[in-house]
CSV table of C-alpha atoms and ligand atoms in Angstrom, one decimal:
chain,number,residue,atom,x,y,z
B,96,MET,CA,210.1,190.3,167.3
B,97,SER,CA,206.9,188.4,168.1
B,98,ALA,CA,207.2,184.7,169.2
B,99,PHE,CA,205.9,182.0,166.9
B,100,SER,CA,202.8,179.9,167.5
B,101,THR,CA,201.1,177.1,165.6
B,102,SER,CA,199.7,177.7,162.2
B,103,PRO,CA,195.8,177.9,161.9
B,104,GLY,CA,194.3,174.5,162.0
B,105,THR,CA,197.2,172.8,163.7
B,106,ARG,CA,197.8,172.2,167.3
B,107,ASP,CA,200.5,170.9,169.7
B,108,ILE,CA,199.2,167.8,171.4
B,109,LEU,CA,200.8,168.0,174.8
B,110,ALA,CA,200.9,165.5,177.7
B,111,PRO,CA,198.8,163.9,179.0
B,112,ASP,CA,196.6,164.2,175.9
B,113,ALA,CA,199.3,163.0,173.6
B,114,ALA,CA,199.5,159.7,175.5
B,115,ARG,CA,195.8,159.4,175.0
B,116,TRP,CA,196.4,159.7,171.2
B,117,ARG,CA,199.0,157.0,171.3
B,118,LEU,CA,196.7,154.8,173.3
B,119,PHE,CA,193.9,155.4,170.8
B,120,GLN,CA,196.1,154.0,168.1
B,121,GLU,CA,197.2,151.1,170.2
B,122,VAL,CA,193.6,150.1,171.0
B,123,PHE,CA,192.8,150.4,167.3
B,124,ALA,CA,195.8,148.2,166.4
B,125,ASP,CA,194.6,145.6,168.9
B,126,VAL,CA,191.1,145.5,167.4
B,127,VAL,CA,192.1,145.2,163.8
B,128,GLU,CA,195.3,143.1,164.1
B,129,GLN,CA,193.3,140.4,165.8
B,130,ALA,CA,191.2,140.3,162.6
B,131,GLY,CA,194.2,139.8,160.5
B,132,TYR,CA,195.0,143.4,159.3
B,133,GLY,CA,198.7,144.3,158.9
B,134,TYR,CA,200.1,147.7,159.8
B,135,MET,CA,201.2,149.9,156.9
B,136,ILE,CA,202.9,153.3,156.9
B,137,PRO,CA,202.3,155.2,153.6
B,138,PRO,CA,204.4,158.4,153.0
B,139,MET,CA,203.0,161.7,154.0
B,140,PHE,CA,203.3,163.2,150.5
B,141,GLU,CA,202.9,161.6,147.1
B,142,ASP,CA,202.8,162.6,143.5
B,143,LEU,CA,199.8,164.9,143.1
B,144,GLY,CA,198.3,162.6,140.5
B,145,VAL,CA,197.6,159.9,143.1
B,146,PHE,CA,195.2,162.2,144.9
B,147,LEU,CA,193.7,163.7,141.7
B,148,ARG,CA,192.2,160.2,141.1
B,149,LEU,CA,190.0,160.8,144.1
B,150,GLY,CA,187.7,162.8,141.8
B,151,GLU,CA,187.4,166.3,140.4
B,152,ALA,CA,184.1,167.0,142.2
B,153,THR,CA,185.6,166.5,145.6
B,154,ASP,CA,186.4,169.6,147.6
B,155,VAL,CA,189.2,167.6,149.3
B,156,VAL,CA,190.9,167.5,145.9
B,157,THR,CA,189.9,170.8,144.2
B,158,LYS,CA,190.0,173.2,147.1
B,159,GLU,CA,191.8,171.7,150.1
B,160,MET,CA,194.9,170.0,148.9
B,161,TYR,CA,198.3,171.1,150.1
B,162,ASP,CA,200.1,170.7,146.8
B,163,PHE,CA,203.3,172.3,145.7
B,164,GLU,CA,206.3,171.8,143.5
B,165,ASP,CA,209.3,170.3,145.2
B,166,LYS,CA,212.9,171.4,144.6
B,167,GLY,CA,213.2,168.7,141.9
B,168,GLY,CA,210.3,170.2,140.0
B,169,ARG,CA,207.9,167.4,140.9
B,170,ARG,CA,204.2,168.2,141.7
B,171,VAL,CA,203.5,166.6,145.0
B,172,ALA,CA,200.8,166.9,147.7
B,173,LEU,CA,200.6,166.3,151.4
B,174,ARG,CA,198.1,163.4,151.7
B,175,PRO,CA,194.5,164.5,152.4
B,176,GLU,CA,193.6,160.9,153.2
B,177,GLN,CA,195.3,157.5,153.0
B,178,THR,CA,193.1,155.3,150.8
B,179,ALA,CA,194.6,156.6,147.6
B,180,SER,CA,198.1,155.9,148.9
B,181,VAL,CA,197.1,152.3,150.0
B,182,CYS,CA,195.8,151.7,146.4
B,183,ARG,CA,198.9,153.2,144.9
B,184,ALA,CA,201.0,150.9,147.1
B,185,PHE,CA,198.9,147.9,146.0
B,186,VAL,CA,199.6,148.7,142.4
B,187,GLN,CA,203.3,149.3,143.1
B,188,HIS,CA,203.9,146.2,145.2
B,189,ARG,CA,201.3,143.7,143.9
B,190,PRO,CA,200.8,141.9,147.2
B,191,THR,CA,198.7,138.7,147.2
B,192,THR,CA,195.0,139.3,147.9
B,193,PRO,CA,193.1,139.7,150.0
B,194,TRP,CA,195.4,142.5,151.2
B,195,LYS,CA,194.2,143.7,154.6
B,196,VAL,CA,196.0,146.7,155.9
B,197,TRP,CA,195.6,149.3,158.7
B,198,TYR,CA,197.2,152.7,159.1
B,199,ALA,CA,197.2,155.6,161.5
B,200,GLY,CA,198.6,159.2,161.2
B,201,PRO,CA,198.0,162.7,160.1
B,202,ASN,CA,196.3,164.0,156.9
B,203,PHE,CA,196.3,167.6,155.6
B,204,ARG,CA,193.4,169.5,154.2
B,205,TYR,CA,193.2,173.3,153.7
B,206,GLU,CA,189.8,173.7,155.4
B,207,LYS,CA,188.3,176.5,157.5
B,208,PRO,CA,189.6,175.6,161.0
B,209,GLN,CA,187.0,175.3,163.8
B,210,GLN,CA,186.2,173.0,166.7
B,211,GLY,CA,186.4,169.4,165.3
B,212,ARG,CA,187.9,170.6,162.0
B,213,TYR,CA,191.6,171.1,161.5
B,214,ARG,CA,194.1,171.4,158.7
B,215,GLN,CA,196.2,168.7,160.1
B,216,PHE,CA,194.1,165.9,161.6
B,217,ASP,CA,194.6,162.3,162.4
B,218,GLN,CA,192.8,159.2,161.2
B,219,VAL,CA,193.0,155.5,161.8
B,220,GLY,CA,191.7,153.3,159.1
B,221,ILE,CA,191.7,149.9,157.4
B,222,GLU,CA,191.5,148.9,153.7
B,223,VAL,CA,191.0,145.5,152.1
B,224,LEU,CA,191.8,145.0,148.4
B,225,GLY,CA,190.7,142.0,146.3
B,226,VAL,CA,187.5,140.9,148.0
B,227,GLU,CA,184.0,141.4,146.7
B,228,ASP,CA,182.1,139.3,149.3
B,229,PRO,CA,179.4,141.4,151.1
B,230,HIS,CA,180.4,139.7,154.3
B,231,LEU,CA,183.6,141.7,154.1
B,232,ASP,CA,181.6,144.9,154.1
B,233,ALA,CA,179.9,143.8,157.2
B,234,GLU,CA,183.3,142.7,158.8
B,235,VAL,CA,184.8,146.2,158.1
B,236,ILE,CA,181.8,147.9,159.6
B,237,ALA,CA,181.8,145.6,162.6
B,238,LEU,CA,185.4,146.3,163.3
B,239,ALA,CA,184.7,150.1,163.4
B,240,SER,CA,181.8,149.5,165.7
B,241,GLN,CA,183.9,147.2,168.0
B,242,PHE,CA,186.5,149.8,168.2
B,243,TYR,CA,184.0,152.5,169.3
B,244,THR,CA,182.8,150.0,171.9
B,245,ARG,CA,186.4,149.5,173.2
B,246,LEU,CA,186.7,153.2,173.6
B,247,GLY,CA,183.6,153.1,175.7
B,248,LEU,CA,181.5,155.1,173.3
B,249,THR,CA,177.8,154.3,173.3
B,250,ASN,CA,176.2,157.3,171.5
B,251,VAL,CA,177.4,156.3,168.0
B,252,GLN,CA,174.9,155.8,165.2
B,253,LEU,CA,175.7,154.0,161.9
B,254,SER,CA,174.1,155.1,158.7
B,255,ILE,CA,174.5,153.0,155.6
B,256,ASN,CA,173.6,153.2,151.9
B,257,SER,CA,174.4,151.6,148.6
B,258,LEU,CA,175.5,153.8,145.7
B,259,GLY,CA,175.2,150.9,143.3
B,260,ASP,CA,177.7,149.9,140.6
B,261,ALA,CA,179.3,152.4,138.3
B,262,GLY,CA,176.5,152.1,135.8
B,263,ASP,CA,173.8,152.5,138.4
B,264,ARG,CA,175.6,155.5,139.8
B,265,GLN,CA,175.7,157.1,136.3
B,266,ARG,CA,172.0,156.4,135.6
B,267,PHE,CA,171.1,157.8,139.0
B,268,ALA,CA,173.3,160.8,138.4
B,269,ASP,CA,171.6,161.6,135.1
B,270,VAL,CA,168.1,161.3,136.7
B,271,LEU,CA,169.2,163.5,139.6
B,272,ARG,CA,170.7,166.1,137.3
B,273,ILE,CA,167.4,166.4,135.4
B,274,TYR,CA,165.5,166.6,138.7
B,275,PHE,CA,167.8,169.3,140.2
B,276,GLU,CA,167.9,171.3,137.0
B,277,SER,CA,164.1,171.4,137.0
B,278,HIS,CA,164.3,172.9,140.6
B,279,ILE,CA,167.4,175.0,140.1
B,280,ASP,CA,165.8,178.2,141.3
B,281,ARG,CA,165.2,176.7,144.7
B,282,LEU,CA,168.9,175.5,145.1
B,283,SER,CA,171.7,177.5,146.8
B,284,GLU,CA,174.3,179.1,144.7
B,285,GLU,CA,176.9,176.6,145.9
B,286,SER,CA,174.7,173.6,145.0
B,287,ARG,CA,174.2,175.0,141.5
B,288,ILE,CA,177.9,174.9,141.0
B,289,THR,CA,178.2,171.4,142.5
B,290,LEU,CA,175.4,170.3,140.1
B,291,THR,CA,177.5,171.1,137.1
B,292,LYS,CA,180.2,168.8,138.4
B,293,ASN,CA,178.5,166.0,140.2
B,294,PRO,CA,174.7,166.0,141.0
B,295,LEU,CA,175.2,163.3,143.6
B,296,ARG,CA,177.2,165.7,145.7
B,297,VAL,CA,174.2,168.0,145.9
B,298,LEU,CA,172.6,165.4,148.1
B,299,ASP,CA,175.5,166.0,150.5
B,300,SER,CA,174.6,169.7,150.9
B,301,LYS,CA,173.9,170.7,154.5
B,302,ARG,CA,172.6,174.2,153.5
B,303,ARG,CA,169.1,174.9,154.8
B,304,GLU,CA,167.7,176.3,151.5
B,305,ASP,CA,168.5,173.0,149.7
B,306,GLN,CA,166.8,170.7,152.1
B,307,ALA,CA,163.3,170.8,150.6
B,308,VAL,CA,164.5,170.0,147.1
B,309,ILE,CA,166.8,167.2,148.4
B,310,ALA,CA,163.9,165.7,150.4
B,311,ASP,CA,161.9,165.0,147.3
B,312,ALA,CA,164.8,164.0,145.1
B,313,PRO,CA,164.8,160.5,143.4
B,314,ARG,CA,166.3,157.7,145.5
B,315,ILE,CA,169.3,155.6,144.6
B,316,ARG,CA,167.6,152.5,145.9
B,317,ASP,CA,165.2,152.6,142.9
B,318,TYR,CA,168.2,152.6,140.5
B,319,LEU,CA,170.3,149.7,141.9
B,320,SER,CA,171.1,146.8,139.5
B,321,ALA,CA,170.0,143.4,140.7
B,322,GLN,CA,173.6,142.5,141.7
B,323,ALA,CA,174.1,145.7,143.6
B,324,GLY,CA,170.7,145.2,145.3
B,325,GLU,CA,171.6,141.6,146.3
B,326,HIS,CA,175.0,142.7,147.6
B,327,PHE,CA,173.4,145.4,149.8
B,328,ALA,CA,170.8,143.0,151.1
B,329,ALA,CA,173.6,140.5,152.0
B,330,VAL,CA,175.6,143.3,153.8
B,331,LEU,CA,172.5,144.2,155.9
B,332,ALA,CA,171.8,140.6,156.7
B,333,ALA,CA,175.4,140.1,157.9
B,334,LEU,CA,175.1,143.2,160.1
B,335,ASP,CA,171.8,141.9,161.5
B,336,ALA,CA,173.5,138.6,162.3
B,337,GLN,CA,176.1,140.4,164.3
B,338,ASN,CA,173.5,142.6,166.1
B,339,ILE,CA,174.8,145.8,164.6
B,340,THR,CA,172.1,148.4,164.4
B,341,TYR,CA,172.0,150.8,161.5
B,342,THR,CA,169.8,153.2,159.7
B,343,ILE,CA,169.6,153.1,155.9
B,344,ASP,CA,170.2,156.7,154.7
B,345,ASP,CA,169.3,157.2,151.0
B,346,ARG,CA,171.1,160.5,151.1
B,347,LEU,CA,174.4,159.3,152.2
B,348,VAL,CA,176.8,159.8,149.4
B,349,ARG,CA,180.0,160.9,151.3
B,350,GLY,CA,182.7,163.3,150.2
B,351,LEU,CA,184.9,161.3,147.9
B,352,ASP,CA,183.9,160.5,144.4
B,353,TYR,CA,185.2,156.9,144.1
B,354,TYR,CA,182.7,155.1,146.3
B,355,ARG,CA,180.6,152.3,144.9
B,356,ARG,CA,178.0,150.0,146.4
B,357,THR,CA,178.3,150.1,150.2
B,358,THR,CA,178.9,153.5,151.9
B,359,PHE,CA,178.6,154.1,155.6
B,360,GLU,CA,179.1,156.8,158.2
B,361,PHE,CA,179.3,156.9,162.0
B,362,VAL,CA,177.9,159.9,163.8
B,363,SER,CA,178.3,160.8,167.5
B,364,THR,CA,175.0,162.0,168.9
B,365,ALA,CA,177.0,163.2,172.0
B,366,LEU,CA,178.6,165.9,169.8
B,367,THR,CA,176.6,169.1,169.4
B,368,ALA,CA,178.9,171.0,167.2
B,369,ALA,CA,178.6,171.1,163.5
B,370,HIS,CA,180.9,168.2,163.0
B,371,THR,CA,179.3,165.1,164.3
B,372,ALA,CA,180.7,162.6,161.7
B,373,ILE,CA,183.4,160.6,163.5
B,374,GLY,CA,184.2,158.1,160.8
B,375,GLY,CA,183.1,156.6,157.5
B,376,GLY,CA,184.0,154.6,154.6
B,377,GLY,CA,182.8,152.3,151.8
B,378,ARG,CA,183.6,150.3,148.7
B,379,TYR,CA,185.7,151.9,146.0
B,380,ASP,CA,185.9,149.1,143.4
B,381,GLY,CA,187.2,151.4,140.7
B,382,LEU,CA,190.1,153.1,142.4
B,383,VAL,CA,192.9,150.6,141.9
B,384,GLU,CA,192.2,150.6,138.2
B,385,GLU,CA,192.2,154.4,138.1
B,386,LEU,CA,195.7,154.2,139.6
B,387,GLY,CA,196.9,152.0,136.8
B,388,GLY,CA,196.3,148.6,138.4
B,389,PRO,CA,194.1,145.6,137.5
B,390,ALA,CA,190.4,145.8,138.3
B,391,THR,CA,190.4,145.1,142.0
B,392,ALA,CA,187.6,145.4,144.6
B,393,GLY,CA,188.3,147.6,147.6
B,394,ILE,CA,186.7,148.6,150.8
B,395,GLY,CA,187.7,150.5,153.9
B,396,PHE,CA,187.1,153.2,156.4
B,397,ALA,CA,188.8,156.1,158.1
B,398,LEU,CA,187.9,157.2,161.6
B,399,GLY,CA,188.8,160.7,162.7
B,400,LEU,CA,190.9,160.6,165.8
B,401,ASP,CA,190.5,164.3,166.8
B,402,ARG,CA,186.8,164.2,166.5
B,403,THR,CA,186.4,160.8,168.1
B,404,LEU,CA,188.3,162.1,171.1
B,405,LEU,CA,185.9,165.0,171.3
B,406,ALA,CA,183.1,162.4,171.4
B,407,CYS,CA,184.9,160.6,174.2
B,408,ASP,CA,185.1,163.8,176.1
B,409,ALA,CA,181.4,164.4,175.6
B,410,GLU,CA,180.6,160.9,176.9
B,411,ASN,CA,183.2,161.1,179.6
B,412,VAL,CA,185.0,157.9,178.5
B,413,PHE,CA,188.5,157.0,177.4
B,414,PRO,CA,190.4,159.4,179.6
B,415,ALA,CA,194.1,160.1,179.2
B,416,PRO,CA,196.2,157.2,180.7
B,417,ALA,CA,197.4,157.7,184.3
B,418,SER,CA,201.0,158.8,184.9
B,419,ARG,CA,203.5,156.0,184.6
B,420,VAL,CA,205.5,157.4,187.4
B,421,PHE,CA,204.8,155.2,190.4
B,422,ALA,CA,207.3,156.6,192.8
B,423,PHE,CA,209.0,160.0,193.3
B,424,VAL,CA,212.3,160.3,195.0
B,425,VAL,CA,212.8,163.2,197.4
B,426,ASP,CA,216.5,163.5,198.2
B,427,THR,CA,217.8,166.3,200.3
B,428,THR,CA,221.3,164.9,200.6
B,429,GLY,CA,222.6,166.2,197.3
B,430,GLY,CA,220.8,163.9,194.8
B,431,LEU,CA,223.3,161.1,194.3
B,432,GLU,CA,221.2,158.7,196.3
B,433,ALA,CA,218.2,159.7,194.1
B,434,ALA,CA,220.2,158.8,191.0
B,435,LYS,CA,221.0,155.3,192.4
B,436,VAL,CA,217.4,154.7,193.5
B,437,CYS,CA,215.9,155.8,190.1
B,438,HIS,CA,218.3,153.6,188.2
B,439,GLU,CA,217.6,150.6,190.4
B,440,LEU,CA,213.8,150.9,190.2
B,441,ARG,CA,213.7,151.9,186.5
B,442,SER,CA,215.8,148.9,185.5
B,443,VAL,CA,213.2,146.5,187.0
B,444,GLY,CA,210.4,148.3,185.2
B,445,ILE,CA,209.1,150.5,188.1
B,446,GLY,CA,208.3,154.1,186.9
B,447,VAL,CA,210.1,156.7,189.0
B,448,ASP,CA,210.9,160.4,188.8
B,449,ARG,CA,212.9,162.8,191.0
B,450,ALA,CA,213.7,166.4,191.5
B,451,PHE,CA,217.0,168.1,190.4
B,452,ASP,CA,219.0,171.2,191.3
B,453,GLY,CA,219.2,170.5,195.0
B,454,ARG,CA,215.8,171.9,195.7
B,455,SER,CA,214.3,172.3,199.2
B,456,MET,CA,212.3,169.4,200.9
B,457,LYS,CA,209.1,171.5,200.5
B,458,ALA,CA,209.7,172.1,196.7
B,459,GLN,CA,210.6,168.5,196.1
B,460,MET,CA,207.4,167.3,198.0
B,461,LYS,CA,205.4,169.7,195.8
B,462,ALA,CA,207.0,168.2,192.7
B,463,ALA,CA,206.2,164.7,194.0
B,464,ASP,CA,202.5,165.7,194.3
B,465,ARG,CA,202.4,167.1,190.8
B,466,SER,CA,204.1,164.0,189.3
B,467,GLY,CA,201.0,161.8,189.8
B,468,ALA,CA,203.2,159.3,191.7
B,469,MET,CA,201.6,156.9,194.2
B,470,VAL,CA,204.4,157.0,196.7
B,471,SER,CA,207.3,159.2,197.6
B,472,ILE,CA,210.7,157.8,198.7
B,473,ILE,CA,212.3,160.3,201.1
B,474,ILE,CA,216.0,160.4,201.7
B,475,GLY,CA,217.3,162.9,204.2
B,476,THR,CA,220.7,163.1,205.9
B,477,ASN,CA,219.6,161.0,208.9
B,478,GLU,CA,218.2,158.3,206.7
B,479,LEU,CA,221.3,158.2,204.5
B,480,GLU,CA,223.5,157.9,207.6
B,481,ALA,CA,221.3,155.1,209.1
B,482,GLY,CA,221.2,153.2,205.8
B,483,GLN,CA,217.4,153.7,205.6
B,484,VAL,CA,214.7,155.4,203.5
B,485,LEU,CA,211.3,156.7,204.3
B,486,ILE,CA,208.3,155.6,202.2
B,487,ARG,CA,205.2,157.7,202.1
B,488,PRO,CA,202.1,156.6,200.2
B,489,MET,CA,200.7,159.8,198.8
B,490,ASN,CA,197.1,159.1,199.5
B,491,SER,CA,197.2,158.0,203.2
B,492,GLY,CA,200.2,159.8,204.5
B,493,GLU,CA,201.1,156.8,206.7
B,494,GLN,CA,204.8,156.9,206.2
B,495,TYR,CA,207.2,154.1,207.3
B,496,MET,CA,211.0,153.5,207.4
B,497,VAL,CA,212.7,150.6,205.6
B,498,GLU,CA,216.3,149.5,205.3
B,499,ARG,CA,217.9,150.8,202.1
B,500,ALA,CA,218.6,147.2,201.1
B,501,GLN,CA,214.8,146.4,201.4
B,502,LEU,CA,213.7,149.4,199.3
B,503,LEU,CA,213.0,147.4,196.2
B,504,THR,CA,210.9,144.7,198.0
B,505,ALA,CA,208.9,147.4,199.8
B,506,ILE,CA,208.2,149.3,196.6
B,507,ARG,CA,207.2,146.1,194.9
B,508,GLN,CA,204.7,145.5,197.7
B,509,GLU,CA,203.4,149.1,197.2
B,510,VAL,CA,202.9,148.4,193.5
B,511,ILE,CA,200.8,145.4,194.5
B,512,ASN,CA,198.8,147.4,197.1
B,513,PHE,CA,197.9,150.0,194.4
B,514,GLN,CA,196.7,147.4,191.8
W,1616,AMP,P1,186.8,161.4,155.1
W,1616,AMP,O1,188.3,161.0,154.9
W,1616,AMP,O2,186.5,162.7,154.6
W,1616,AMP,O3,185.9,160.3,154.8
W,1616,AMP,O4,186.7,161.6,156.7
W,1616,AMP,C1,186.7,160.5,157.6
W,1616,AMP,C2,186.6,161.1,159.0
W,1616,AMP,O5,187.8,161.9,159.3
W,1616,AMP,C3,185.5,162.1,159.3
W,1616,AMP,O6,184.4,161.4,159.7
W,1616,AMP,C4,186.1,162.9,160.4
W,1616,AMP,O7,185.9,162.3,161.7
W,1616,AMP,C5,187.5,163.0,160.1
W,1616,AMP,N1,187.9,164.2,159.4
W,1616,AMP,C6,187.8,164.5,158.1
W,1616,AMP,N2,188.3,165.8,157.9
W,1616,AMP,C7,188.6,166.3,159.1
W,1616,AMP,C8,189.2,167.6,159.5
W,1616,AMP,N3,189.5,168.5,158.7
W,1616,AMP,N4,189.4,167.7,160.8
W,1616,AMP,C9,189.2,166.7,161.7
W,1616,AMP,N5,188.6,165.5,161.4
W,1616,AMP,C10,188.4,165.3,160.1
């Protein structure tokens, strides 16, 4: 019988990388919680209907959803993203507005797995419900940008666009449809199909044969209502005021159907693979209503953790955190002394590991090296009888003997030396 391994598009995240994932979420929490966002944990699966509201021209919904019937006969789906769940939660719990939340965790999309694209992938994100103010759009974008800076990323570019209000979007979609239909023979097969569902999404095509037609397509900026135009101008002014650089990208429509007004995307120029988008978001003023709630403005973003870490690797920033094991106990007297030392040091918050199974001095020293510890604490029969221990800083090799009773004081001093 062959052994099992992970399903396509899923991975085990092992140490030390898993600690890096956790740190990623902690840094994100730090950035957004100091701006007043509260942590929320939506369920990993929901009634399929919640996600169907994301739009029928969205691949995420039509092709990539992990949906199934549960044992109670309910149609459910693993969440492909979390914005819809946040909006469903808003309708269900009716919190006071503005409702500012953040989340982190895995999403599931049945995509073709490759570098930077997985079937289970993680996102961190924020959503704000109940605020129309364009300054909020700029705040949301600024927080994403601050987070990238905290990670140490410098090769991140922001693209921004306005899709106008529902009416503008519809008028623009009609104009686009006529335009693309008049050039249908120059469009790819896939784009012809997309055109029948949502002409805006044709702008999103990355296929080479579509690019010439897309380049000459009408521009949304010429179809914005006065209010949507003013809103967009105010967002840009607020970004300028915070020294956030951006490029206006008329072609930015983004994957999900529910976006209105401001949409934005962050791209890592350090990534060379096909998937350079590391995060994005926008306004979705109609989504809460779609889910049966009152007309409520909404805006947010989701940043892809997996891909952002690839960008960190490419820029050589945000490494996995160092081992938390400061000391390693090498005990050749049977291991009881190691147990006492570990307990003593751990209970005052000093990280310490040890070897088991009565291994040889040499094997234990090797384990100490591998552990990432800064010092080893060596206890042999002579030391035990004399009531002493040997301390060996791993980097210098200048070992010294201390009284057993002075061990804690000596290790505390070593902690200070290594700071
Ligand atoms: P979206 O929810 O589609 O707006 O995506 C937001 C971000 O999530 C993207 O910019 C990617 O960084 C990330 N992302 C989306 N789909 C995947 C995937 N299948 N694998 C890895 N990252 C993804």
